[in-house]
Coordinates of C-alpha atoms in Angstrom, one line a residue:
X271 CA 14.4 -9.0 -4.9
X272 CA 11.3 -9.0 -2.7
X273 CA 9.6 -5.8 -1.7
X274 CA 8.9 -5.4 2.0
X275 CA 8.0 -2.1 3.6
X276 CA 10.9 -1.0 5.6
X277 CA 8.5 0.0 8.4
X278 CA 7.7 -3.8 8.7
X279 CA 11.3 -4.5 9.4
X280 CA 11.5 -2.0 12.2
X281 CA 8.1 -3.2 13.7
X282 CA 9.4 -6.8 13.6
X283 CA 12.7 -5.8 15.3
X284 CA 10.9 -3.9 18.1
X285 CA 8.3 -6.6 18.6
X286 CA 11.1 -9.1 19.1
X287 CA 12.9 -6.8 21.5
X288 CA 16.1 -6.6 19.5
X289 CA 18.4 -3.7 19.1
X290 CA 19.6 -3.0 15.6
X291 CA 22.9 -4.6 16.5
X292 CA 21.2 -7.8 17.8
X293 CA 19.1 -8.0 14.7
X294 CA 22.1 -7.5 12.4
X295 CA 24.0 -10.2 14.4
X296 CA 21.1 -12.7 14.0
X297 CA 20.8 -12.0 10.3
X298 CA 24.6 -12.4 9.9
X299 CA 25.2 -8.9 8.5
X300 CA 26.9 -5.8 9.5
X301 CA 25.1 -3.1 11.6
X302 CA 25.6 -0.7 8.7
X303 CA 24.1 -3.1 6.2
X304 CA 21.1 -3.7 8.5
X305 CA 20.5 0.0 9.0
X306 CA 20.4 0.4 5.2
X307 CA 17.7 -2.2 5.1
X308 CA 15.6 -0.6 7.9
X309 CA 16.0 3.0 6.6
X310 CA 16.5 2.9 2.9
X311 CA 16.2 -0.4 1.1
X312 CA 13.0 -1.3 -0.6
X313 CA 13.9 -4.7 -2.1
X314 CA 15.5 -7.6 -0.4
X315 CA 17.3 -10.7 -1.6
X316 CA 15.8 -14.1 -1.1
X317 CA 18.5 -15.1 1.4
X318 CA 17.5 -12.1 3.6
X319 CA 13.9 -13.1 3.5
X320 CA 14.7 -16.7 4.4
X321 CA 16.6 -15.5 7.5
X322 CA 13.8 -13.3 8.6
X323 CA 11.4 -16.2 8.4
X324 CA 13.6 -19.0 9.7
X325 CA 16.0 -17.3 12.1
X326 CA 13.9 -14.4 13.4
X327 CA 10.7 -16.4 13.2
X328 CA 8.5 -14.0 11.2
X329 CA 5.3 -15.2 9.5
X330 CA 5.8 -14.9 5.7
X331 CA 2.3 -13.5 5.2
X332 CA 2.9 -10.8 7.8
X333 CA 6.3 -10.0 6.3
X334 CA 4.9 -9.2 2.9
X335 CA 1.4 -7.9 3.7
X336 CA 1.4 -6.7 7.3
X337 CA -1.7 -8.9 7.9
X338 CA -2.1 -11.7 10.3
X339 CA 0.1 -12.8 13.2
X340 CA 3.7 -11.6 13.2

């Protein structure tokens, strides 16, 4: 999997104005599974990363480094 700071995930969600439920719906996952990602998980599967980039619209560089535009 890919390592992303869980703090990045929360920042992205808040910046986009989504609740955890809205974010989980957009990522096609359960709310419980999303909460695990935001609070506990450190590595993410490629499918999850692709959805963050393509569905949520996150810049890949920002996603992995926290640098540059979101």
